[in-house]
């Protein structure tokens, strides 16, 4: 023990341990043995058991149950049984329960924090001051959304039973991110915590019992990846919400392809931390501490790549080394430590292996002079300099306290380096120039951009990835969309949407014509005009080009007579079209007002040719009246998206701290669209133009059976100020080209409106770059119905939200 004068001399901290007594009592109360929480009851667990360990001591904390397939099934059935009642409770009823959860978390916050640090190895300062308060905040915030659901999300209903699978790095916080919005929106859940860290989820289950949450609304089942896989495969699950590695995310995307299950994936990252020469370097150093040594770097959005402007690089490295020397590592329950333990030996080995690789590849390693504790699994803060952008450690997620540092000269170079990653979870930008920060932020391919701050989270802000970091958002109003679907049974909410049915376009049009009477049909019905023989090319980069295959395919009318031919597009045409679409990426930066103007102009030019178009459509409809109606609806739809172009606003989230957070919808990038076969013109416009209105560039495959109307659009696009490459049209078999587009790694999103089999194939093939997909699974959508065939659903699918955190106020 140091004497007081010695302490004054060194000014070093002594240990300040947090007591683990209550947590141990709680574990003892359960005999250090836990079953599963299903239908509001504890089961003893029918299968094997496994140990959960304290990473700081390598000692066993408790034995947990590995759920069996039949227990997974019981949990899903319990959730299914509970769901109608939970929804029927209404927003206010659900708000009361969520509020009660938030309150109870606060009342038991210290037990939750200590349990979390024991089980995960994270410093108590973090679990106490960051994780647990954010958990409570998440439930409060979503109590509010439950209350407001009926007014704020009209026409939306719960998805149903949600399977939720979370990782070990923020066990309770990830649980809150999953459960709070799901419950608020009237769903019920089965949640599987990570096998390394289930204790706080089990304490949470107990809390649900204590507040009298109806049985089955929350079910918690423990176990490893096999339990996760069984949950994913369960046929009665409506949605899967997964947070974890990109590798497992890819498996889940493949496993659910074509099943109709909704899916959100929050995956890995390799986030850039960009430092400009005018940045306040002392703040930057503290920023780096928060970016990469928070939770020992086991953070999906860790700022693991420091990109620093050349002029200040040397100074920053010196300052960083000084700061690293003063970091304290040790017992996670010590309130004076900065870094705790690594979750498990397997993770420690992965970090050690990647660090070795870094040295082998020629980077320079620096670690502080002190050594790590030997009990448990620890790894020191590590800085790599002299790193080449292509090096393994610059590209692969290490998920440990290891940061690489690279330099750049110009802002453009910083963006290029930052975006040189297959991930796109987060980024932070450090500069004293607000102009520079707000110039860089929109150029970064990342779901969250922090300006002069890092690793700040809040329930009011959405969080989620671009690229291989996954899709879907958690938090913010955008996060709610993951847990609702549009009501389709029109009657129930007094809307005219109507159930989708499989009658053909012609049949529908006929019945409508009958009701509407002849007065709505401007053109009298006439016998079909004689077939026109024409061979159209493809439309790529604003030019008509011959198909690479050199083949054409016939187009038939409703009486199976040939009325023309179209080129048969192939893989190479798609490749060229994707390239052209990339070159037109400036469209995303054009103003929303400009995009609206272009869409109005297309409508105007299309209207001027409406007679010709409706004659052509009548050949495939076999009916002039419905063809007329299709053209009218097409013009109306173009107006709809022209209207939306400058109205699909972002939000300003009211995150606490000194911030405002701009939630900006951004286009996905290059979108592949396989248009529906029915309503050949309306279907094309309804699927291509919401995407274009939002700033995407599109590679579209028009109706395979009636592509001629889309071909008429070539000239209309040429004369309506649409920049070349914004809309590319490749005719041919939609089902065949769907596979090519889905597998293309430079396509950022993919919509497919056709058969269930190809829908499944699209989802399966999308795993290459984890592109976002939207498929209809062969469900007939009535494109003539404004609610089903247009609207916000399309805009949501065409955009991803970036949250930009900006310091604001005192
Ligand atoms: P992991 O993918 O190995 O495991 C995550 C969860 O999936 C665990 O509960 C695991 O049991 C389960 N699982 C494993 N195999 C499965 C399968 N085949 N089917 C279904 N479930 C399965 O990831 P991890 O090692 O626990 O966590 C680290 C990863 O999580 C990192 O890549 C990190 O970046 C990522 N992460 C992302 C976010 C985010 O919001 N984007 C947040 C935290 C962590």
Coordinates of C-alpha atoms in Angstrom, one line a residue, residues 523-801:
X523 CA -61.0 6.2 -76.9
X524 CA -63.7 4.0 -78.3
X525 CA -62.8 0.3 -78.3
X526 CA -61.5 -0.7 -81.7
X527 CA -60.2 -3.8 -83.2
X528 CA -56.5 -4.4 -82.7
X529 CA -54.3 -2.5 -85.2
X530 CA -52.3 -4.6 -87.5
X531 CA -49.1 -6.0 -86.0
X532 CA -46.0 -3.7 -86.3
X533 CA -42.7 -5.3 -86.8
X534 CA -39.9 -3.5 -85.1
X535 CA -36.7 -4.6 -83.5
X536 CA -35.6 -2.4 -80.7
X537 CA -32.1 -2.3 -79.2
X538 CA -31.1 -2.0 -75.6
X539 CA -30.9 1.4 -73.9
X540 CA -27.6 1.8 -72.0
X541 CA -25.8 4.9 -70.9
X542 CA -28.4 7.1 -72.8
X543 CA -27.7 5.3 -76.1
X544 CA -29.4 2.6 -78.0
X545 CA -27.0 -0.4 -78.4
X546 CA -27.2 -3.8 -79.9
X547 CA -27.5 -6.7 -77.6
X548 CA -24.2 -8.6 -77.2
X549 CA -25.8 -11.9 -77.8
X550 CA -26.9 -11.0 -81.3
X551 CA -30.2 -12.7 -80.6
X552 CA -33.7 -11.2 -80.6
X553 CA -36.8 -12.7 -79.1
X554 CA -40.3 -12.3 -80.5
X555 CA -43.0 -10.3 -78.7
X556 CA -46.6 -11.6 -79.0
X557 CA -49.9 -9.9 -78.7
X558 CA -52.8 -11.1 -76.6
X559 CA -53.8 -13.4 -79.4
X560 CA -50.3 -14.9 -79.6
X561 CA -49.4 -13.1 -82.9
X562 CA -46.0 -11.7 -83.2
X563 CA -46.0 -7.9 -83.0
X564 CA -42.3 -7.2 -82.8
X565 CA -39.0 -8.3 -81.5
X566 CA -36.7 -7.2 -78.8
X567 CA -33.0 -7.8 -78.1
X568 CA -32.1 -10.7 -75.8
X569 CA -29.9 -9.1 -73.2
X570 CA -27.2 -11.2 -71.5
X571 CA -24.6 -11.0 -68.7
X572 CA -22.4 -8.7 -70.8
X573 CA -25.2 -6.2 -71.5
X574 CA -26.0 -6.2 -67.8
X575 CA -22.3 -5.5 -67.0
X576 CA -22.3 -2.6 -69.4
X577 CA -25.5 -1.3 -68.0
X578 CA -24.2 -1.5 -64.5
X579 CA -21.1 0.4 -65.5
X580 CA -23.1 3.1 -67.2
X581 CA -25.3 3.4 -64.1
X582 CA -22.2 3.9 -62.0
X583 CA -20.9 6.6 -64.3
X584 CA -24.2 8.4 -63.8
X585 CA -23.8 8.5 -60.0
X586 CA -23.9 12.3 -60.2
X587 CA -27.7 12.0 -60.4
X588 CA -27.6 11.4 -56.6
X589 CA -26.0 14.7 -56.1
X590 CA -28.5 16.6 -58.4
X591 CA -31.0 18.6 -56.3
X592 CA -34.3 17.0 -55.4
X593 CA -35.9 19.9 -57.2
X594 CA -34.0 19.1 -60.3
X595 CA -35.1 15.4 -60.1
X596 CA -38.7 16.4 -59.7
X597 CA -38.5 18.6 -62.7
X598 CA -37.1 15.8 -64.8
X599 CA -39.9 13.5 -63.8
X600 CA -42.6 16.0 -64.6
X601 CA -40.9 16.5 -68.0
X602 CA -41.1 12.8 -68.6
X603 CA -44.8 12.8 -67.8
X604 CA -45.3 15.7 -70.1
X605 CA -43.5 14.0 -73.0
X606 CA -45.3 10.8 -72.3
X607 CA -48.7 12.5 -72.3
X608 CA -47.8 13.9 -75.7
X609 CA -47.4 10.4 -77.0
X610 CA -50.2 8.8 -75.0
X611 CA -52.3 7.8 -78.0
X612 CA -49.5 5.9 -79.7
X613 CA -48.6 4.3 -76.4
X614 CA -52.1 3.2 -75.6
X615 CA -52.5 1.6 -79.0
X616 CA -49.3 -0.3 -78.5
X617 CA -50.5 -1.4 -75.0
X618 CA -53.9 -2.5 -76.4
X619 CA -52.1 -5.1 -78.4
X620 CA -50.9 -6.8 -75.3
X621 CA -54.0 -6.1 -73.2
X622 CA -56.3 -7.1 -75.9
X623 CA -58.4 -4.3 -74.8
X624 CA -58.2 -0.6 -75.6
X625 CA -60.0 0.7 -72.6
X626 CA -57.6 -0.9 -70.1
X627 CA -54.7 0.3 -72.2
X628 CA -56.0 3.9 -72.1
X629 CA -56.3 3.5 -68.4
X630 CA -52.8 2.2 -68.1
X631 CA -51.4 5.3 -69.8
X632 CA -53.4 7.7 -67.6
X633 CA -52.3 5.9 -64.5
X634 CA -48.7 6.0 -65.7
X635 CA -48.8 9.7 -66.1
X636 CA -50.4 10.1 -62.7
X637 CA -47.7 7.9 -61.2
X638 CA -44.9 9.9 -62.7
X639 CA -46.6 12.9 -61.1
X640 CA -46.6 11.1 -57.7
X641 CA -42.9 10.5 -57.8
X642 CA -42.1 14.0 -59.1
X643 CA -44.1 15.2 -56.1
X644 CA -42.3 12.9 -53.7
X645 CA -38.8 13.7 -55.1
X646 CA -38.4 16.8 -52.9
X647 CA -40.7 15.8 -50.1
X648 CA -39.3 12.5 -48.8
X649 CA -37.5 14.3 -46.1
X650 CA -35.1 13.2 -43.5
X651 CA -35.5 14.0 -39.9
X652 CA -33.6 15.8 -37.2
X653 CA -33.4 13.4 -34.3
X654 CA -33.3 14.9 -30.9
X655 CA -30.5 12.9 -29.5
X656 CA -29.3 14.0 -26.0
X657 CA -25.8 15.3 -25.4
X658 CA -24.7 18.4 -27.4
X659 CA -25.9 17.1 -30.7
X660 CA -28.5 17.3 -33.4
X661 CA -28.6 14.2 -35.6
X662 CA -29.6 14.6 -39.2
X663 CA -31.3 11.4 -40.5
X664 CA -30.8 11.7 -44.2
X665 CA -32.4 9.3 -46.6
X666 CA -29.7 8.6 -49.3
X667 CA -30.1 6.6 -52.5
X668 CA -28.8 3.0 -52.4
X669 CA -26.7 3.7 -55.6
X670 CA -27.1 1.4 -58.5
X671 CA -30.4 -0.5 -58.4
X672 CA -31.3 -3.5 -60.4
X673 CA -35.1 -3.7 -61.1
X674 CA -36.9 -6.6 -62.7
X675 CA -40.2 -5.0 -63.6
X676 CA -43.5 -6.9 -63.3
X677 CA -44.8 -8.7 -66.4
X678 CA -48.3 -7.3 -66.0
X679 CA -49.1 -3.6 -66.6
X680 CA -46.0 -3.3 -68.9
X681 CA -45.8 0.5 -68.9
X682 CA -47.3 1.3 -65.5
X683 CA -45.3 -1.5 -63.9
X684 CA -42.1 -0.1 -65.4
X685 CA -42.7 3.4 -64.3
X686 CA -44.0 2.3 -60.8
X687 CA -40.8 0.4 -60.1
X688 CA -38.1 2.4 -61.9
X689 CA -39.2 6.0 -61.1
X690 CA -39.5 5.9 -57.3
X691 CA -35.9 4.7 -57.3
X692 CA -34.8 7.4 -59.8
X693 CA -36.7 10.1 -57.8
X694 CA -34.6 9.3 -54.8
X695 CA -31.4 9.6 -56.7
X696 CA -30.6 6.0 -57.7
X697 CA -29.5 5.0 -61.1
X698 CA -31.3 2.0 -62.4
X699 CA -30.7 -1.1 -64.6
X700 CA -34.2 -2.2 -65.5
X701 CA -35.4 -5.3 -67.2
X702 CA -38.9 -4.4 -68.5
X703 CA -41.8 -6.9 -68.7
X704 CA -40.6 -10.0 -70.4
X705 CA -43.9 -10.7 -72.0
X706 CA -44.8 -7.1 -73.2
X707 CA -41.6 -5.1 -73.4
X708 CA -42.5 -2.8 -76.3
X709 CA -44.0 0.0 -74.2
X710 CA -40.8 0.3 -72.2
X711 CA -38.9 0.6 -75.5
X712 CA -41.1 3.6 -76.5
X713 CA -39.7 5.3 -73.4
X714 CA -36.2 5.5 -75.0
X715 CA -37.0 8.5 -77.0
X716 CA -39.1 10.0 -74.2
X717 CA -36.1 9.7 -71.8
X718 CA -33.8 11.2 -74.4
X719 CA -36.0 14.2 -74.8
X720 CA -36.8 14.8 -71.1
X721 CA -33.3 15.8 -69.8
X722 CA -32.6 12.4 -68.1
X723 CA -28.9 12.1 -68.0
X724 CA -27.5 9.1 -69.9
X725 CA -27.0 6.1 -67.6
X726 CA -29.6 7.1 -65.0
X727 CA -32.1 4.7 -66.6
X728 CA -30.7 1.7 -68.4
X729 CA -33.1 -0.8 -70.1
X730 CA -32.0 -4.3 -70.9
X731 CA -34.8 -6.4 -72.5
X732 CA -34.8 -10.2 -72.3
X733 CA -35.9 -12.8 -69.8
X734 CA -36.4 -11.1 -66.5
X735 CA -36.0 -14.3 -64.6
X736 CA -32.7 -15.1 -66.2
X737 CA -31.3 -11.5 -65.9
X738 CA -32.5 -11.4 -62.3
X739 CA -29.8 -13.9 -61.3
X740 CA -27.1 -11.9 -63.1
X741 CA -28.1 -8.6 -61.4
X742 CA -28.5 -10.3 -58.0
X743 CA -25.0 -11.8 -58.2
X744 CA -23.4 -8.6 -59.5
X745 CA -21.2 -7.1 -56.8
X746 CA -21.4 -3.6 -58.2
X747 CA -25.2 -3.5 -57.9
X748 CA -26.2 -2.0 -54.6
X749 CA -29.8 -3.1 -54.4
X750 CA -32.2 -5.3 -56.3
X751 CA -36.0 -5.4 -56.7
X752 CA -37.7 -8.3 -58.3
X753 CA -41.4 -8.6 -59.0
X754 CA -42.1 -12.1 -60.2
X755 CA -42.2 -15.8 -59.2
X756 CA -41.5 -17.1 -55.7
X757 CA -38.7 -19.4 -57.1
X758 CA -36.8 -16.5 -58.7
X759 CA -37.5 -14.3 -55.7
X760 CA -35.7 -16.9 -53.6
X761 CA -32.8 -17.1 -56.0
X762 CA -32.4 -13.3 -56.0
X763 CA -32.2 -13.3 -52.2
X764 CA -29.7 -16.2 -52.3
X765 CA -27.5 -14.7 -54.9
X766 CA -27.4 -11.3 -53.2
X767 CA -25.0 -12.5 -50.5
X768 CA -21.9 -11.7 -52.6
X769 CA -22.0 -8.0 -51.5
X770 CA -25.0 -8.3 -49.2
X771 CA -27.0 -6.0 -51.4
X772 CA -30.4 -5.1 -50.2
X773 CA -33.2 -7.0 -51.9
X774 CA -36.9 -6.5 -52.2
X775 CA -38.9 -9.3 -53.8
X776 CA -42.6 -9.9 -54.2
X777 CA -42.5 -13.7 -53.9
X778 CA -45.0 -14.1 -56.7
X779 CA -47.7 -12.2 -54.9
X780 CA -49.8 -10.4 -57.4
X781 CA -49.7 -6.7 -56.7
X782 CA -52.3 -4.5 -58.2
X783 CA -50.2 -1.8 -59.9
X784 CA -53.3 0.2 -60.7
X785 CA -54.0 0.7 -57.0
X786 CA -52.3 3.8 -55.7
X787 CA -51.8 2.3 -52.2
X788 CA -50.3 -1.0 -53.3
X789 CA -48.6 0.1 -56.5
X790 CA -47.0 3.3 -55.2
X791 CA -46.1 5.3 -52.2
X792 CA -43.7 5.4 -49.3
X793 CA -42.9 1.7 -49.3
X794 CA -41.2 2.2 -52.6
X795 CA -39.3 5.2 -51.3
X796 CA -38.2 3.4 -48.2
X797 CA -36.9 0.5 -50.3
X798 CA -35.0 2.9 -52.6
X799 CA -33.2 4.7 -49.8
X800 CA -31.0 4.0 -46.8
X801 CA -30.8 6.4 -43.9

